[in-house]
XYZ file of C-alpha atoms in Angstrom:
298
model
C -237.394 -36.281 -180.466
C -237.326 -34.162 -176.867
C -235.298 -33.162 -174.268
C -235.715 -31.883 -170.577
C -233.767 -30.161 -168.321
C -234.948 -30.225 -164.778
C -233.367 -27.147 -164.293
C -235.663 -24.147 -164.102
C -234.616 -21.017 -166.245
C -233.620 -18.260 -163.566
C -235.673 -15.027 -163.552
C -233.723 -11.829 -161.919
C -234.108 -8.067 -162.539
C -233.993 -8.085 -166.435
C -236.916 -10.430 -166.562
C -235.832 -14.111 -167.624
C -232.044 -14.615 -167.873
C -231.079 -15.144 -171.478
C -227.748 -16.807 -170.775
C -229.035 -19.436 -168.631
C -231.747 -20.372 -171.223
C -228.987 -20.833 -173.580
C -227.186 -23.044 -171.157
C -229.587 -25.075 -170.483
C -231.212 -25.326 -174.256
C -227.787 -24.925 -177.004
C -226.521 -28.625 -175.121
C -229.970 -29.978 -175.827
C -230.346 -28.822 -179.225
C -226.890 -29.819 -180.296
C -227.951 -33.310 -178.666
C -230.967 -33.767 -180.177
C -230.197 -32.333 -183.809
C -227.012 -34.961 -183.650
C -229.426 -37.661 -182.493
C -231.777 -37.051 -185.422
C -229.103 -37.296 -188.492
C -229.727 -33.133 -188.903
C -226.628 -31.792 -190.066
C -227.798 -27.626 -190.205
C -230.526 -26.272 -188.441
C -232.584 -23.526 -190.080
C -234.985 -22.162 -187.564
C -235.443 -21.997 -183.978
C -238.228 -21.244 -182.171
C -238.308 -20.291 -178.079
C -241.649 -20.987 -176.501
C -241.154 -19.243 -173.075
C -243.620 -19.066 -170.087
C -243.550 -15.123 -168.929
C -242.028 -13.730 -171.982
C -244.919 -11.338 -172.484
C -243.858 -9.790 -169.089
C -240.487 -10.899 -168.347
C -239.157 -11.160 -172.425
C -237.218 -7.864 -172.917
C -233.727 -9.248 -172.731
C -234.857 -12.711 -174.395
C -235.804 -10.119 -176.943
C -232.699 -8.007 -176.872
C -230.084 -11.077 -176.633
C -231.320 -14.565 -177.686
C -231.832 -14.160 -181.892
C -228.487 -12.750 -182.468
C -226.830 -15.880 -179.843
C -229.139 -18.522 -181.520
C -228.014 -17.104 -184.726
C -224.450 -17.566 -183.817
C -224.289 -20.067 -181.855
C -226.761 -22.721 -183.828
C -226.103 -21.152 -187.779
C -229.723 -20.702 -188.093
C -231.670 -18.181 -189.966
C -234.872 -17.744 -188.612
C -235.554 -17.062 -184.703
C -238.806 -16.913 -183.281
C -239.309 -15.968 -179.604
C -242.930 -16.755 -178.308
C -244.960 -16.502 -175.133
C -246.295 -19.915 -174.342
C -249.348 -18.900 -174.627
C -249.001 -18.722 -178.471
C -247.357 -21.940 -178.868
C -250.365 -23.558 -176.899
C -252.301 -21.649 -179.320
C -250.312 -22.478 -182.274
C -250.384 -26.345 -181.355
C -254.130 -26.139 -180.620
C -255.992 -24.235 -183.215
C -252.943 -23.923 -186.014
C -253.781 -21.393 -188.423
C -257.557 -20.805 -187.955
C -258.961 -18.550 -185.865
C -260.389 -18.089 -182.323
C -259.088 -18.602 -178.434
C -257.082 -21.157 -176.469
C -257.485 -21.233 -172.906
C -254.163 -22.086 -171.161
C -255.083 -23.828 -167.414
C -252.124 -25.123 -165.232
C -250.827 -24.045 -161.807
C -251.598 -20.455 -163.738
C -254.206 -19.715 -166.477
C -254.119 -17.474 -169.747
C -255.999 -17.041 -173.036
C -255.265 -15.650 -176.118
C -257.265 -15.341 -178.964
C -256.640 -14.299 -182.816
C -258.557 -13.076 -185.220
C -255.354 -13.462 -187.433
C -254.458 -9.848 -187.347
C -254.087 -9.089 -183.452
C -253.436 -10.999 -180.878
C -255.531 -10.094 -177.668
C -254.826 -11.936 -174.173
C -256.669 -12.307 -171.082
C -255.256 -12.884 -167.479
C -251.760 -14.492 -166.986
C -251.176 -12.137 -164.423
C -249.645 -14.099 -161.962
C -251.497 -16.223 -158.909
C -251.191 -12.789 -156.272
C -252.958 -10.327 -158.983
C -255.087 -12.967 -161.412
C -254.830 -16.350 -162.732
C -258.098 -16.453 -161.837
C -259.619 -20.268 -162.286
C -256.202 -21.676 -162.413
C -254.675 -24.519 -160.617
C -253.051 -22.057 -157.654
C -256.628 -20.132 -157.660
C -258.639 -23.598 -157.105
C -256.268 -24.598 -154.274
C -256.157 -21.188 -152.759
C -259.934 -20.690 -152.656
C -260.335 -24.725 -151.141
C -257.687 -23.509 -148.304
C -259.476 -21.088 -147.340
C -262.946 -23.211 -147.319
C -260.632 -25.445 -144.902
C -259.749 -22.520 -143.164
C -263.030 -20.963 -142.558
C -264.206 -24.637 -141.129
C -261.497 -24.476 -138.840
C -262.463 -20.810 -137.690
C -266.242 -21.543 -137.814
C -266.679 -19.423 -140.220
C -269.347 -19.542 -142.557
C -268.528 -21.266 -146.015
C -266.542 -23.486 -144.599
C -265.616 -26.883 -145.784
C -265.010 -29.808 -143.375
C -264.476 -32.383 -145.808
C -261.233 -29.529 -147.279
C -260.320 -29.224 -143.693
C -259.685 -32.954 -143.866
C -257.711 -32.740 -146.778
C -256.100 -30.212 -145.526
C -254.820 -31.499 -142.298
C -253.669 -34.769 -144.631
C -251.682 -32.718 -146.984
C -250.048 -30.123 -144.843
C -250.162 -30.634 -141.315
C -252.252 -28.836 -138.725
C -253.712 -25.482 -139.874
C -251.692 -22.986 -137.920
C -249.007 -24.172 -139.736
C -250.175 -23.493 -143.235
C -249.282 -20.026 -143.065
C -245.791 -20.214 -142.340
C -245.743 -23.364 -145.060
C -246.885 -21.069 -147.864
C -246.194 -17.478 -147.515
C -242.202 -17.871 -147.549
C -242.129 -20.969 -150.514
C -240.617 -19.140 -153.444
C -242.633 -22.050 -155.658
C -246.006 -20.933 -153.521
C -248.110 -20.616 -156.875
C -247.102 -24.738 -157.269
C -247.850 -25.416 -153.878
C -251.484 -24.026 -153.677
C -252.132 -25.519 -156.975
C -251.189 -29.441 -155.308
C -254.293 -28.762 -153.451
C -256.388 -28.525 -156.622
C -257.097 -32.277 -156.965
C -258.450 -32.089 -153.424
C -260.798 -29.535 -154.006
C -261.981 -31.911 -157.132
C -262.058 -34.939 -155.393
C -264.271 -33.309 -152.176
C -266.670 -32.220 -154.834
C -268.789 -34.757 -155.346
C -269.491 -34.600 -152.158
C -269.577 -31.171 -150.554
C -271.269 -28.315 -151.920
C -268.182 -25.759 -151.281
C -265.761 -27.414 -153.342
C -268.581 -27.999 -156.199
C -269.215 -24.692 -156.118
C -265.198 -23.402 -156.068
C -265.019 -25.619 -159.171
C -268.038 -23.748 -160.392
C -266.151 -20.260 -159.945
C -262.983 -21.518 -161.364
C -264.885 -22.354 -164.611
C -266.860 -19.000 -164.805
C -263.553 -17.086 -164.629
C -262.166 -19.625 -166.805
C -265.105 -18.839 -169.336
C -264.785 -15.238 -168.997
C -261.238 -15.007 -169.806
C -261.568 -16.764 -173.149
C -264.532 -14.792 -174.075
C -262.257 -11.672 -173.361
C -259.388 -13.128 -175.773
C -262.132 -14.694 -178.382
C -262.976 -12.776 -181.661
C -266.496 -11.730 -180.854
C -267.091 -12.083 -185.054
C -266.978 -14.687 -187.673
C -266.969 -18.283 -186.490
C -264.100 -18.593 -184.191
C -262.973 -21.907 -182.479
C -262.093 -22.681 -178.574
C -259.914 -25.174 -177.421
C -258.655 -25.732 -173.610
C -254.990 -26.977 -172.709
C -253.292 -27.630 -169.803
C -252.555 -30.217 -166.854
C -255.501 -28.269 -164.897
C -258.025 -30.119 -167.257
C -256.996 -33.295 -166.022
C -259.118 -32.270 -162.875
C -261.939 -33.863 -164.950
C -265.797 -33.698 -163.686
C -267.245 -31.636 -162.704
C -265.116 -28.948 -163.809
C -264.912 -29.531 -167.843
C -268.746 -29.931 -167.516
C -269.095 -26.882 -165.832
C -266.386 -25.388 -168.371
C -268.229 -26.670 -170.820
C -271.481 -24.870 -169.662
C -269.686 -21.513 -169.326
C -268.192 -21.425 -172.459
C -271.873 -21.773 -174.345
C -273.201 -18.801 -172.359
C -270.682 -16.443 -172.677
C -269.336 -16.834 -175.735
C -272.127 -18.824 -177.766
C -270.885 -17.999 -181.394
C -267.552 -20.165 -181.085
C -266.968 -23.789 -181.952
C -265.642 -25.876 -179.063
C -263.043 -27.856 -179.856
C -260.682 -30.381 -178.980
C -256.597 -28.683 -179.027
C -255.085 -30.410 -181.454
C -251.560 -30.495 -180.032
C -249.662 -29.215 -177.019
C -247.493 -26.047 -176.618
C -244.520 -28.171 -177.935
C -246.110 -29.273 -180.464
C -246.859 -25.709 -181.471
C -243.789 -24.877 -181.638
C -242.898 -26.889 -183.990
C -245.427 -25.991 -186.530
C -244.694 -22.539 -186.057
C -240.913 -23.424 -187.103
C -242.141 -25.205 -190.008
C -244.326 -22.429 -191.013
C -241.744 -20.014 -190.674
C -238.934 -22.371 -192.450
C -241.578 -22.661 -195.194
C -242.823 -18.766 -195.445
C -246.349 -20.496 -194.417
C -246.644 -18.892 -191.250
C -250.118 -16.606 -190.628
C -249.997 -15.997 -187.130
C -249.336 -11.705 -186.347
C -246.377 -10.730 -185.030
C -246.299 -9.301 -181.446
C -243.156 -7.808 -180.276
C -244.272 -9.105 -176.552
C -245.738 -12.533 -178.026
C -244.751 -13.222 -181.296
C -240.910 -11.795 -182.335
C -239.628 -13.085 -185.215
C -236.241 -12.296 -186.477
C -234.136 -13.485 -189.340
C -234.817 -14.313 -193.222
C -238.476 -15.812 -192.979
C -239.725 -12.834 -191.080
C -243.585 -12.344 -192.178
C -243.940 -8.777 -193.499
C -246.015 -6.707 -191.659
C-alpha cells in the first residue's frame, strides 16, 4: 500500500525540518498501517533525499519521535541514495547510479559505503536531468548569440518552452525549484538529438559523467554489479546506449544489470531486513543510521 503527500518537506538552517516530516508522514503511516489490518508497527525506515548533507537534525530528532509516536523498535534513517541502492542491487555488491532532475551513485563493497556526486545542480550533478537541460540552454543560447556550438533546432525548443530568450534569465535565476525547471528541458535536448549533432553530443557528455561517477562509487575488485534508476532514464536512446557504452569502458569488471526495484521498494526490504536481523548493508552515520533493537553490530 502507498501514500503521497504533495507537500514538499521544508529545508531551513538545520538542514531538513524534522517536525514537518513527521507531519506530513505519522498521518500517512497511521492511515496506511489502519488500512492494511496492522495493529503494531515494528520498524520504520526514512528514505530521505539530502540527508547525507542536510540529515543532522533528522538524525538528532526523528528515532526517538518515531519511537514514541509509532511504538516501534527499530528506526532506520537513510539517504535515498541507499534505498535506490537497497531496492536495486539488495544485498550483493556493487554501484547504483541514481539519475533524476539530480544524479548520485553509491557503491558497496558491503563494508563501506563510497558515493559520488549529489552535490547539487550549481556545484555537480553532473549528467543529471538539470545538467542535460542546462547544457541544451545554453546550445540555444549560443545559436541565438552566434556563437559557435550553437543549436538551432534547441533554440526552437527553446523559444516553445519558455518564451523569447532574453527572458530566460529572469525565468530561471530567481525560481527557488530552478534545478526542476532546467531539468523540463531534458526531453528536448533528447528529442533534438536525432537530429542535431549538439544535443547528440550533450547526451554523449551526460553519459560520460554519468559513467564516471559510478566507476568512482563501484568496488574496483571482485565482481560487482551496476544498475541505473531514476525518471532521467526514461530519456531513452540515445542516452542508455551511450550509458551503456560508458559504463563498459570505464568500469569493465562489473555486471550491468537491470535495478530490481525502486527507492521505495528499498525501503522496504531494508525494514524487513532489519525487523528480521537479516540486514548486511554498513552503517553510515550520514547514510545509513540505524537506531533501536535490530541495530547491526558494528
Amino acid at each position: 500500500m502507498e501514500g503521497r503527500s504533495a507537500e514538499p518537506v521544508r529545508t531551513g538552517e538545520r538542514g531538513i525540518d524534522p517536525a514537518h516530516l513527521l507531519e506530513l508522514v505519522l498521518p500517512l503511516a497511521r492511515t496506511l498501517a489502519a488500512e492494511a489490518g496492522v495493529d503494531e508497527l515494528t520498524t520504520v525506515v526514512v528514505g530521505a533525499a539530502g540527508f547525507a548533507t542536510l540529515g543532522d537534525a533528522l538524525r538528532a530528532e526523528l528515532p526517538d519521535a518515531l519511537t514514541e509516536a509509532l511504538d516501534v523498535r527499530t528506526v532506520a534513517l537513510a539517504a535515498d541514495a541507499v534505498t535506490a541502492y537497497i531496492g536495486a542491487l539488495g544485498p550483493r555488491p556493487g554501484a547504483v547510479l541514481a539519475a533524476g532532475t539530480g544524479l548520485i551513485a553509491i557503491g558497496t563493497d558491503l563494508t563501506t559505503w563510497r558515493r559520488a556526486d549529489g552535490w547539487g545542480h550549481l556545484l555537480g550533478d553532473c549528467g543529471g536531468g538539470a545538467w542535460i537541460g542546462r547544457a541544451g540552454l545554453e546550445a540555444a543560447l549560443r545559436a541565438y548569440d552566434g556563437r559557435a556550438g550553437g543549436s538551432v533546432p534547441l533554440l526552437e525548443r527553446a523559444r516553445e518552452r519558455f518564451g523569447q530568450p532574453p527572458e530566460l534569465p529572469g525565468l530561471i535565476y530567481p525560481r527557488p525549484d530552478r534545478a526542476a525547471l532546467l531539468a523540463s528541458f531534458a526531453p528536448d535536448v533528447a528529442a533534438c538529438a536525432p537530429h542535431d549533432p549538439v544535443a547528440t553530443g550533450i547526451l554523449r557528455a551526460a553519459a560520460r559523467h554519468m559513467a564516471e561517477s559510478v566507476a568512482a562509487a563501484c568496488p574496483a575488485s571482485g565482481m560487482p554489479e551496476v544498475a541505473c534508476t531514476g525518471g532521467l532514464l526514461n530519456l531513452a536512446e540515445p542516452l542508455l546506449t551511450f550509458l551503456h557504452e560508458e559504463l563498459t569502458r570505464q568500469i569493465p569488471h562489473a555486471r550491468q544489470t537491470v535495478a530490481e526495484g525502486d527507492p521505495l521498494h528499498g525501503c522496504v526490504r531494508l525494514a524487513v531486513a532489519l525487523a528480521s536481523g537479516n540486514a548486511v548493508w554498513p552503517e553510515d552515520p550520514h547514510l545509513l543510521h540505524v537506531n533501536g533493537a535490530h541495530k547491526r553490530p558494528t
